[in-house]
Coordinates of C-alpha atoms in Angstrom, one line a residue:
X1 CA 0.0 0.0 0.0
X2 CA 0.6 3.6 -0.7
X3 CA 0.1 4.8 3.1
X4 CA 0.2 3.0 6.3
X5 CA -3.5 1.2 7.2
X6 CA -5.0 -0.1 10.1
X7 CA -5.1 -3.2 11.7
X8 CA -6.5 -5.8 9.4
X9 CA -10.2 -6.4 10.2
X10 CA -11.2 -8.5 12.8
X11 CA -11.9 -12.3 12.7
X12 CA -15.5 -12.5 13.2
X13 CA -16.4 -16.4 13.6
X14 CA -19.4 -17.1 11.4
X15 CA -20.1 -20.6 12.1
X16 CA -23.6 -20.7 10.1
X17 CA -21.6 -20.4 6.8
X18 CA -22.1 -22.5 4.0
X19 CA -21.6 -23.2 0.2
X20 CA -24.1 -24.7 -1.0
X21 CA -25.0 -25.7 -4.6
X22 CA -26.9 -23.2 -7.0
X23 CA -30.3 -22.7 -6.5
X24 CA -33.7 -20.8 -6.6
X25 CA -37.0 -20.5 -4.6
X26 CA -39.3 -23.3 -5.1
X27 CA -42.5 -22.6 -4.7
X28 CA -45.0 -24.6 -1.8
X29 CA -48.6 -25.8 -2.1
X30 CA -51.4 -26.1 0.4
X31 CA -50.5 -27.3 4.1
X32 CA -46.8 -27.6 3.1
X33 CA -47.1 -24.3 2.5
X34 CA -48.8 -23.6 6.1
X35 CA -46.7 -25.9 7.9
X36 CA -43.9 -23.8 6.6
X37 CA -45.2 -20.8 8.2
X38 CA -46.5 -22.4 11.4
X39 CA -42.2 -23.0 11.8
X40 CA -41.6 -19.4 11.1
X41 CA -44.0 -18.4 13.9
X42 CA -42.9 -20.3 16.5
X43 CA -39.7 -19.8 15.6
X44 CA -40.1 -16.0 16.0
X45 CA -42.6 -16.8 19.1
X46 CA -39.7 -17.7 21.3
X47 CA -38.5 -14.5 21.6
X48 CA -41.7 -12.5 22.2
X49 CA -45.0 -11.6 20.4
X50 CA -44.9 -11.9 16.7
X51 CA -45.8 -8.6 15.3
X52 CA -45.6 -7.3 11.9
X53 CA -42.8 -4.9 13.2
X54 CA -41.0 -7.5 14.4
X55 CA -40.7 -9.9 11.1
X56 CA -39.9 -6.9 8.8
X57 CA -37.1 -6.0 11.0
X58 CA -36.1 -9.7 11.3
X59 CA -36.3 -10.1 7.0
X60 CA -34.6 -6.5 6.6
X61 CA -31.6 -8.2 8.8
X62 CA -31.4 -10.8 6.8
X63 CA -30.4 -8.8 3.5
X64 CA -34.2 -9.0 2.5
X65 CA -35.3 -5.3 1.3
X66 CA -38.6 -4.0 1.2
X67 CA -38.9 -3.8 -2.6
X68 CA -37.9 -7.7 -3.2
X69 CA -40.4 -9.2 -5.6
X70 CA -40.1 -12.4 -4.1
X71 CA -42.0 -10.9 -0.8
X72 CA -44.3 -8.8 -2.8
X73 CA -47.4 -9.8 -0.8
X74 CA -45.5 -10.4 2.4
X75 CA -44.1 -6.7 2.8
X76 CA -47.4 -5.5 1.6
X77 CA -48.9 -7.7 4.9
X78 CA -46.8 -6.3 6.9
X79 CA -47.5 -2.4 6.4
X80 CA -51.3 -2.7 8.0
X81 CA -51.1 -2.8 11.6
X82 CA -47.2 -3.2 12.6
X83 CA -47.6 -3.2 16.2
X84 CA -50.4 -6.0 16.6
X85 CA -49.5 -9.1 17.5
X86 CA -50.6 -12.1 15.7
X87 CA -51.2 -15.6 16.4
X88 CA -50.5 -18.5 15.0
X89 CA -53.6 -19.0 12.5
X90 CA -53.7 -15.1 11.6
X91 CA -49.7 -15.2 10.7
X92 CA -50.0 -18.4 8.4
X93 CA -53.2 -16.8 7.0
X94 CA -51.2 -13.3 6.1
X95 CA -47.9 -15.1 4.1
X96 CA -48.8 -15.8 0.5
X97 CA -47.8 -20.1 -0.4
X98 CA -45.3 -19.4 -2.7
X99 CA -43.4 -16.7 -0.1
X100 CA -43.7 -18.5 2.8
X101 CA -40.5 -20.7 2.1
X102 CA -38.4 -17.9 1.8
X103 CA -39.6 -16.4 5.0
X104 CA -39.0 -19.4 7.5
X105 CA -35.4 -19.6 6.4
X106 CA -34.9 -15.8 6.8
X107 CA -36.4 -16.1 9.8
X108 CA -34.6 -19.5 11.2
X109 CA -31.3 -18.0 9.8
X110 CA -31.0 -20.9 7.1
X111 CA -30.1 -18.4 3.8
X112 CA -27.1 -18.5 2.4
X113 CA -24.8 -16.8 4.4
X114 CA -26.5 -18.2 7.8
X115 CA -26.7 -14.7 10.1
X116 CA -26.4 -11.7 7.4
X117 CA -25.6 -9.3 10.2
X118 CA -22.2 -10.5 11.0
X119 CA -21.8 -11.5 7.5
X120 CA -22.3 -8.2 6.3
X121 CA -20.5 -6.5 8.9
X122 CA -17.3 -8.6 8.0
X123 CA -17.5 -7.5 3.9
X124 CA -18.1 -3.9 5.2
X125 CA -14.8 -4.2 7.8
X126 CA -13.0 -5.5 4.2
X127 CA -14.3 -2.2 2.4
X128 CA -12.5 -0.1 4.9
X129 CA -9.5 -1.6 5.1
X130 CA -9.3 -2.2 1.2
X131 CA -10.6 1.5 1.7
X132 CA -6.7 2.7 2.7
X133 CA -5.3 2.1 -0.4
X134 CA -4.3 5.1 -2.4
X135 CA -2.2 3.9 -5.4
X136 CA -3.0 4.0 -9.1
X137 CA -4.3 6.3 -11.4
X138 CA -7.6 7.7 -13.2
X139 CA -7.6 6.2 -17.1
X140 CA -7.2 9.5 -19.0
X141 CA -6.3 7.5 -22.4
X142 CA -10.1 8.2 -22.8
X143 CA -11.2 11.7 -22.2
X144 CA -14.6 11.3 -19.9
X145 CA -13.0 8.7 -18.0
X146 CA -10.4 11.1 -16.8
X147 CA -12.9 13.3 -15.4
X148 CA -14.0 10.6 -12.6
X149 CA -13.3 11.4 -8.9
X150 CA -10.0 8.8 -7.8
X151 CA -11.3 9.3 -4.0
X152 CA -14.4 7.4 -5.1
X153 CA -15.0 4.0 -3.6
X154 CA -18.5 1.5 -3.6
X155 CA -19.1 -1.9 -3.0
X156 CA -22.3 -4.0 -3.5
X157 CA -23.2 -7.5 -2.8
X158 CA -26.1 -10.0 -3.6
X159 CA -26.2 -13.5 -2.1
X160 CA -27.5 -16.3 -4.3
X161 CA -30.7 -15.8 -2.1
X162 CA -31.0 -12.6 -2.6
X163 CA -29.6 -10.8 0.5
X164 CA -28.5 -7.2 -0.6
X165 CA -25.8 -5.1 1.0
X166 CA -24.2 -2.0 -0.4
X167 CA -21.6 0.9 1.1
X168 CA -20.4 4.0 -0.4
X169 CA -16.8 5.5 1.4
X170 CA -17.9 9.4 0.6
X171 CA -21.5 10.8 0.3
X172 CA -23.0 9.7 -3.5
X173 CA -20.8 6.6 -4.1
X174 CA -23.3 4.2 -3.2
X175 CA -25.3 5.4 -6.0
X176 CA -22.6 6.5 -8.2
X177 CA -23.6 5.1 -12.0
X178 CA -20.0 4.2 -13.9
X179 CA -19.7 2.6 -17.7
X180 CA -19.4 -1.1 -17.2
X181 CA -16.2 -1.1 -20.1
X182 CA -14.7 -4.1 -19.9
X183 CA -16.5 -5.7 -17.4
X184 CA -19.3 -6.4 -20.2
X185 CA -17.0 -8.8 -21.8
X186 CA -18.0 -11.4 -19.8
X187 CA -22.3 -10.2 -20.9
X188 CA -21.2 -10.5 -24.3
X189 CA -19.4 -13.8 -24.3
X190 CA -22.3 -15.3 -22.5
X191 CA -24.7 -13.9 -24.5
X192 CA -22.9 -15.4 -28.0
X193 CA -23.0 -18.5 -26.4
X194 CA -26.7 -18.4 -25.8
X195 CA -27.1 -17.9 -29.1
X196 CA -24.6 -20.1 -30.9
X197 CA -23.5 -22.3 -28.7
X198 CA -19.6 -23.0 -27.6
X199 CA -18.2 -25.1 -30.8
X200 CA -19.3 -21.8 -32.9
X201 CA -18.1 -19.6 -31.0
X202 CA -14.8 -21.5 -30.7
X203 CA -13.9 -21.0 -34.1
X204 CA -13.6 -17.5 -34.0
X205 CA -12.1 -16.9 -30.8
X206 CA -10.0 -18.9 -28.5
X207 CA -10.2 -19.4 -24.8
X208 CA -6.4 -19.1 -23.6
X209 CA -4.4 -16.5 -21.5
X210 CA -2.8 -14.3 -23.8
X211 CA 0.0 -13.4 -21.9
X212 CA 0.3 -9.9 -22.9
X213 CA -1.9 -6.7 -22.8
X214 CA -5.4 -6.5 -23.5
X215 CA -4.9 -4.4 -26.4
X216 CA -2.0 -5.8 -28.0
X217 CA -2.1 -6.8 -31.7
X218 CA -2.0 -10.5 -31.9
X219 CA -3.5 -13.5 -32.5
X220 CA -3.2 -17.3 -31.3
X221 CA -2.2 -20.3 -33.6
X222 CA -5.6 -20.5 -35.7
X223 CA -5.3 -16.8 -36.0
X224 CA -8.2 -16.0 -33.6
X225 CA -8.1 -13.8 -30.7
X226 CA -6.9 -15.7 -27.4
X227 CA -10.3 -15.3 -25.5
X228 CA -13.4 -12.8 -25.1
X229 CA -12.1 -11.2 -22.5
X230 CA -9.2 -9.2 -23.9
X231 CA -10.5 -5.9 -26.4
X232 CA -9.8 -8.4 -29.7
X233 CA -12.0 -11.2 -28.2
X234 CA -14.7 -9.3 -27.3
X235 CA -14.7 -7.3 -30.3
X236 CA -15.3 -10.7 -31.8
X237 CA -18.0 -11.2 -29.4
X238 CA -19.3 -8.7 -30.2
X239 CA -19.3 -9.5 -34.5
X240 CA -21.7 -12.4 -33.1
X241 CA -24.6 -11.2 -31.5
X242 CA -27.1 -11.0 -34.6
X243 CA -25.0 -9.3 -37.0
X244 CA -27.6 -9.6 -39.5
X245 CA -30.3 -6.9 -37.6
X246 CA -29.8 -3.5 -37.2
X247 CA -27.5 -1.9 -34.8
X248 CA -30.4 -0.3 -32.3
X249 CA -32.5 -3.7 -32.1
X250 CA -28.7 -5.5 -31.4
X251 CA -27.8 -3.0 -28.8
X252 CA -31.2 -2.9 -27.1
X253 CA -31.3 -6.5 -26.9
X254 CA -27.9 -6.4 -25.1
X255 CA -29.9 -4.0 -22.9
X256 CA -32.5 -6.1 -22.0
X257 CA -30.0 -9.3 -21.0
X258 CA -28.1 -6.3 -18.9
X259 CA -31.7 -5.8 -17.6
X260 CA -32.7 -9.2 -16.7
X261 CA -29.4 -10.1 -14.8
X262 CA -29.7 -7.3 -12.5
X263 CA -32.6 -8.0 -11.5
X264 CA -35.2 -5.7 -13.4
X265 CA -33.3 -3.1 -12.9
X266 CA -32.3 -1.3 -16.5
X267 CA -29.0 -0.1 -17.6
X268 CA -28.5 3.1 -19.0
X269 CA -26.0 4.2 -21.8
X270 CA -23.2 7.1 -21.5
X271 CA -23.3 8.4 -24.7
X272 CA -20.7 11.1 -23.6
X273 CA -18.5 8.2 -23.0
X274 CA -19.3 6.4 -26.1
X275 CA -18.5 9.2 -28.0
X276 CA -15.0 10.2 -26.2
X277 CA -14.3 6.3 -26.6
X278 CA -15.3 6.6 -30.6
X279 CA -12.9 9.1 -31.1
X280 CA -10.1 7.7 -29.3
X281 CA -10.6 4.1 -30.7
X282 CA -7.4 3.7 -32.9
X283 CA -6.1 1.4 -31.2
X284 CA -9.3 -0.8 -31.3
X285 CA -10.2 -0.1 -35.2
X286 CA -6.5 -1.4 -35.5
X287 CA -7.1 -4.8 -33.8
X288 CA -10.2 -5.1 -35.4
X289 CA -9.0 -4.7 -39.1
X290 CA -6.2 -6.7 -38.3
X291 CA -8.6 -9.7 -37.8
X292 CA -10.6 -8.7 -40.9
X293 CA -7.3 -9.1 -42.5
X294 CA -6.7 -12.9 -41.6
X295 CA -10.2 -13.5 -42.0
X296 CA -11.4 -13.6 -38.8
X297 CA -14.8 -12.4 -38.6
X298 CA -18.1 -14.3 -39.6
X299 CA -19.5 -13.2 -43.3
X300 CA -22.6 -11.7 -42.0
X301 CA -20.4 -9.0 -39.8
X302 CA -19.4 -5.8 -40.8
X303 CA -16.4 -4.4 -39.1
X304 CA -18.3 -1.0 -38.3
X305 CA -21.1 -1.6 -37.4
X306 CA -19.0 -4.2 -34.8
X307 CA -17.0 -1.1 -33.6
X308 CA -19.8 0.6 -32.8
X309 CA -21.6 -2.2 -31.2
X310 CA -18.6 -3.2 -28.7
X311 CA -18.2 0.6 -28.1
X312 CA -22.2 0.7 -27.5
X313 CA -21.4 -2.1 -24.9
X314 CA -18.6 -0.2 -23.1
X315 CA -20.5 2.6 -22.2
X316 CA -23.6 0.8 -20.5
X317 CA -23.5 2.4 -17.1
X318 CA -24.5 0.8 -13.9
X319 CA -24.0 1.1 -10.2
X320 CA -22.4 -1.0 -7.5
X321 CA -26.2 -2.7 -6.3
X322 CA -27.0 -3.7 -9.7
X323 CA -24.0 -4.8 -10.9
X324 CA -23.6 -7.4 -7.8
X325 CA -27.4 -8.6 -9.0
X326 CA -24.8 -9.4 -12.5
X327 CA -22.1 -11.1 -10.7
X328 CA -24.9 -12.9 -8.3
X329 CA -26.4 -14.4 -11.4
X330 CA -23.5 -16.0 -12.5
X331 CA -22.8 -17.6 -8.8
X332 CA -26.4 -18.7 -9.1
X333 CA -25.9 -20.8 -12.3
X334 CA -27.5 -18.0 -14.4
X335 CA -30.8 -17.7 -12.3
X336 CA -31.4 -14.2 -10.9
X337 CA -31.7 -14.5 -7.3
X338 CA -34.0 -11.7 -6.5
X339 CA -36.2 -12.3 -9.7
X340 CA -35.8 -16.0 -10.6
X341 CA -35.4 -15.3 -13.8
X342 CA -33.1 -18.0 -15.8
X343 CA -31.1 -15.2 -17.3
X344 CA -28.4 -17.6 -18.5
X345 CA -28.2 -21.5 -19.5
X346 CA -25.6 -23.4 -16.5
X347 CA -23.4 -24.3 -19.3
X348 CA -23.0 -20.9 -20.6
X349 CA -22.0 -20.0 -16.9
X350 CA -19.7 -22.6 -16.7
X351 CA -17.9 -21.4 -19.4
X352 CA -17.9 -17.4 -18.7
X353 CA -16.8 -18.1 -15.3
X354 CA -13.5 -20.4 -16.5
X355 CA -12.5 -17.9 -18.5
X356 CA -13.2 -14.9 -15.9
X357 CA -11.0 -17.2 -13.5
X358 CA -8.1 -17.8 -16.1
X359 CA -8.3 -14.4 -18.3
X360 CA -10.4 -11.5 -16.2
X361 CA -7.8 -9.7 -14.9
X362 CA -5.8 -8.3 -17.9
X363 CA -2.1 -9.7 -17.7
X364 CA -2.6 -10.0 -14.1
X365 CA -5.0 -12.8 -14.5
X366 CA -2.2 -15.2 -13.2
X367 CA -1.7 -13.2 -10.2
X368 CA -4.8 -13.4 -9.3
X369 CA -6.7 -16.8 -9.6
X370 CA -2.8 -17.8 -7.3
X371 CA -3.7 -15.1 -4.6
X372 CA -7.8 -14.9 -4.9
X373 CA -8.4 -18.1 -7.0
X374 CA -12.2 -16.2 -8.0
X375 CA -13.7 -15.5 -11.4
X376 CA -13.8 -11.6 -11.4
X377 CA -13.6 -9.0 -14.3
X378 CA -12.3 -5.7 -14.0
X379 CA -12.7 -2.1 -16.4
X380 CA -10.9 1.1 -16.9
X381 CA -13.8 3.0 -15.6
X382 CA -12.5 1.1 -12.4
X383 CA -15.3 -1.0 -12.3
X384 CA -15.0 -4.9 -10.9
X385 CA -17.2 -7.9 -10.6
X386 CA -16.5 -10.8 -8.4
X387 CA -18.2 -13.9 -8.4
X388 CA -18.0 -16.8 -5.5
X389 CA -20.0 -19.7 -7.2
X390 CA -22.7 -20.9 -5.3
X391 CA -22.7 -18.1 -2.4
X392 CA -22.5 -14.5 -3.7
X393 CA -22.0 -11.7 -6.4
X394 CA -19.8 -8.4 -5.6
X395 CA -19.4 -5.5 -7.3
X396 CA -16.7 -3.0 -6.6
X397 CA -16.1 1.0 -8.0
X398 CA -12.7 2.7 -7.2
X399 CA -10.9 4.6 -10.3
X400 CA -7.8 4.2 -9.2
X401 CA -6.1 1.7 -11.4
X402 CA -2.5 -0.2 -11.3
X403 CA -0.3 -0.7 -13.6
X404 CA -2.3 -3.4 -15.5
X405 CA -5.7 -1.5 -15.7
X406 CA -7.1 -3.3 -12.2
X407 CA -8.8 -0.9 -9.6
X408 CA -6.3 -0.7 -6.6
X409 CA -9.0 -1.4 -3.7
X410 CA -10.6 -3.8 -5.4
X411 CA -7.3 -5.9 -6.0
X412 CA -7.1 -5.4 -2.4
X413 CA -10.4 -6.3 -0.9
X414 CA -10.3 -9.5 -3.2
X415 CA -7.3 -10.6 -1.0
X416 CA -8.5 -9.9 2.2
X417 CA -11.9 -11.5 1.0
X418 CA -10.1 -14.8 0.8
X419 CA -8.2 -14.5 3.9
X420 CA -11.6 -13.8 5.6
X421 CA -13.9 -16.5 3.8
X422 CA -12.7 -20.3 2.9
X423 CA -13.9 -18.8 -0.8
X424 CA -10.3 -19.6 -3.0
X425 CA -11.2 -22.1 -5.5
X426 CA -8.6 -24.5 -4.1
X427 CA -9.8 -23.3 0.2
X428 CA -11.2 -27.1 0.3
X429 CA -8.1 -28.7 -0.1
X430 CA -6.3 -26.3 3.0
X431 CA -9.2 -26.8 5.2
X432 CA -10.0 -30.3 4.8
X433 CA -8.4 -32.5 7.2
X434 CA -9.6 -35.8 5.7
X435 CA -8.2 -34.8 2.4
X436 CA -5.0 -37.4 2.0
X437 CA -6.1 -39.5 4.4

C-alpha cells in the first residue's frame, strides 16, 4: 500500500456459513405451505409476540429489502397494523404459499450466508481496510474517464438468495452510476454462447491466456483472438450477437440481458463516454482490421457496425447494487436471485466463469486466480465484478487503477476477502483434514 493502514479487520467467527450448490425459490402448495409458516411463527414466538414490526425488521436483517419481488405480498402484509401481535392462524393466513419458504429460512437464519448481520458486517470491515489504499491512477487514455473522482470508492453485494448489501466510502458513491467497459465482456461472451453455442463460437475466438496486454495486436495459432475477454475477443464477441439486424435492435437486446441479470433493474448508456471512446478508438479499429485481414470475422459482420456495437457495450453504465445482482447471477448458475429469472443456460456459466478465473484480470489474470483463486472481471472505468460460485455476487467502483488496468482497492479487498472467507477455489483442499487420508 501507498500509506500505512489499520489493523486488518477483525476475525468474526461465522459458524452458520455454507456453500451450497446453486439454487432458486421453489414454490409450496397447500398445508406444506402452512406448515412452513406455522415454523416461522414459532420460531419467532420464542423471543416475544410476533408482530408485523417485528418480522420486517427480522427479514430486513437478513439482506431482505422491502422492494424484493419475491416478498411482494409479504411486505405488503406487513404495512397494515405493525404493532399488533398475531397468532398463529392469523400469521399463516397473512404469508402468500409461494413466499412463505423464503420467509421461514430468513427467519430460522438458514439463507445462504446463515446470520447476514455478522456477515455483512465482516465484507463492510474488508471495504474499509481495502478503503486505505491510495495507489493508481484515473484512465485519462479516454477523455470522460479522466474526469471521474480517484477518491471514489463502492461496494455492492447479492447472495444467491438474494440478501443485498451495499456501502459507499464518501456521500453519492453508493449510488454512483459508472460505464461497465470491460466488465461487459463477460455479458457479451455469454450472451454469443446463448445464441450459438460454444463449438461456434470457438472457431472464431480462443479461450487461452494471452500473456500480454489486453490491447495488444495478436493473434493465437488458428489466427483468432486468445479469448473474449481481452478488447480483440470481445470485439469478436461482439461480431456475433445477430450481425444480421440493425444496430439499435442488437444494442437494445444487449440492454435487456443487462436488464434481466440485475434483477429488473435497466441499464442506462453514457453516450458522452461512447463518443469520447469513438474518437479515441485507434487502437481498437487497429485490432479489429487486423482480424478482418486474416479472415477472422463471420461473413454476416461488418467491421463498423461491430465497432460501434462493442463501443455501445462499453458505455452501459450501472451502479455498484445492480452490478452485484450481475455477478450474483453468474454464482447462481445464471438464475437471478431476487427475480428468478433464468437469465443464462448453466453451461453458458460454466464457461464465462473459466475464463473470468483464467483471463479477467488483464495480464494479471495469473496473479490473481494464485492469490484470490475467484472468477472476477475488472474495467478502466475502475469497475470490478467478483463472483463466488454458489454463495454471492460483488461489485466494486474505485478509479484508481494499477499498472495493469485493475482498480487498486478492489485488487485489495479481493485478497482480504479470501483470507476472511474459505472462498479460494482451491480453500477445500487447506481446510480439509480428511483430504489425503
Amino acid at each position: 500500500m501507498t500509506q500505512s493502514s489499520p489493523d486488518k479487520p477483525p476475525a468474526r467467527p461465522i459458524s452458520a456459513f455454507t456453500t451450497r450448490p446453486a439454487q432458486f425459490e421453489r414454490a409450496e402448495a397447500g398445508e406444506e405451505a402452512r406448515q412452513t409458516a406455522r415454523d416461522a411463527f414459532e420460531a419467532m414466538a420464542r423471543t416475544g409476540p410476533v408482530t408485523p414490526r417485528r418480522l420486517a425488521e427480522r427479514l430486513e436483517s437478513q439482506g431482505l429489502e422491502p422492494d424484493d419481488p419475491r416478498l411482494k405480498g409479504t411486505w405488503a402484509a406487513l404495512g397494515r397494523a405493525p404493532d399488533t401481535p398475531f397468532d398463529a392462524s392469523t400469521f399463516c393466513d397473512c404469508l402468500p404459499r409461494d413466499e412463505c419458504h423464503l420467509v421461514s429460512r430468513a427467519v430460522a437464519g438458514a439463507l445462504v450466508t446463515g446470520e447476514f448481520g455478522p456477515f455483512r458486517q465482516r465484507v463492510y470491515d474488508l471495504f474499509h481496510y481495502a478503503s486505505q489504499e491510495t495507489g493508481g491512477q484515473v484512465a485519462a487514455y479516454i477523455p470522460e474517464l479522466a474526469k471521474a473522482d480517484p477518491d471514489a470508492f463502492a461496494l455492492g453485494g447479492c447472495t444467491i438468495d438474494g440478501q443485498r448489501l451495499s456501502i459507499g466510502l464518501n456521500e453519492g458513491d453508493e449510488t454512483r452510476e459508472f460505464c461497465v467497459q470491460s466488465v461487459m465482456k463477460p455479458i457479451n461472451y455469454a450472451i454469443a454462447l446463448e445464441l450459438l453455442g460454444e463449438e461456434v463460437v470457438h472457431t472464431y475466438v480462443g479461450r487461452e491466456p494471452s500473456g500480454q496486454s489486453f490491447n495488444e495486436i495478436t493473434l493465437d495459432r488458428l489466427r483468432r483472438p486468445h479469448n473474449p475477454m481481452i478488447n480483440a475477443g470481445a470485439i469478436m464477441t461482439s461480431a456475433l450477437i445477430r450481425p444480421t439486424h440493425d444496430m439499435n435492435s442488437r444494442f437494445d437486446f444487449v440492454q435487456r440481458v443487462w436488464r434481466s441479470a440485475s434483477g429488473g433493474e435497466a441499464s442506462s448508456f453514457d453516450r458522452a463516454t461512447f463518443e469520447s471512446e469513438s474518437h479515441h478508438a485507434d487502437r481498437n479499429y487497429a485490432l479489429a482490421y487486423f482480424m478482418r485481414e486474416h479472415g477472422g470475422f463471420p461473413e454476416e459482420a461488418d467491421l463498423f457496425t461491430t465497432m460501434e456495437l462493442y463501443l455501445r457495450c462499453c458505455s452501459i453504465q450501472t451502479d455498484v447494487r445492480r452490478l452485484a445482482a450481475v455477478a450474483a447471477t453468474l454464482a447462481n448458475g445464471g438464475v437471478n436471485p431476487v427475480t428468478e429469472r433464468q437469465v443464462f443456460q448453466r453451461e453458458t456459466v460454466k464457461d464465462v466463469l473459466s475464463l473470468m478465473l483464467s483471463c479477467g484480470m488483464y495480464d494479471f489474470s495469473g496473479e490473481y486466480a494464485f492469490t484470490v483463486g475467484l472468477p472476477a472481471k475488472s474495467g478502466v472505468s475502475g469497475t470490478m465484478m467478483i463472483v463466488v460460485p454458489g454463495v454471492v455476487g460483488l461489485a466494486l467502483y474505485s478509479p484508481r487503477l494499477g499498472a495493469q488496468g485493475n482498480p487498486e482497492r478492489g485488487v485489495e479487498f479481493s485478497r482480504q476477502l479470501v483470507r476472511s472467507f474459505p472462498w479460494h477455489v482451491y480453500a477445500p483442499i487447506v481446510s480439509d483434514p480428511n483430504i489425503g487420508q
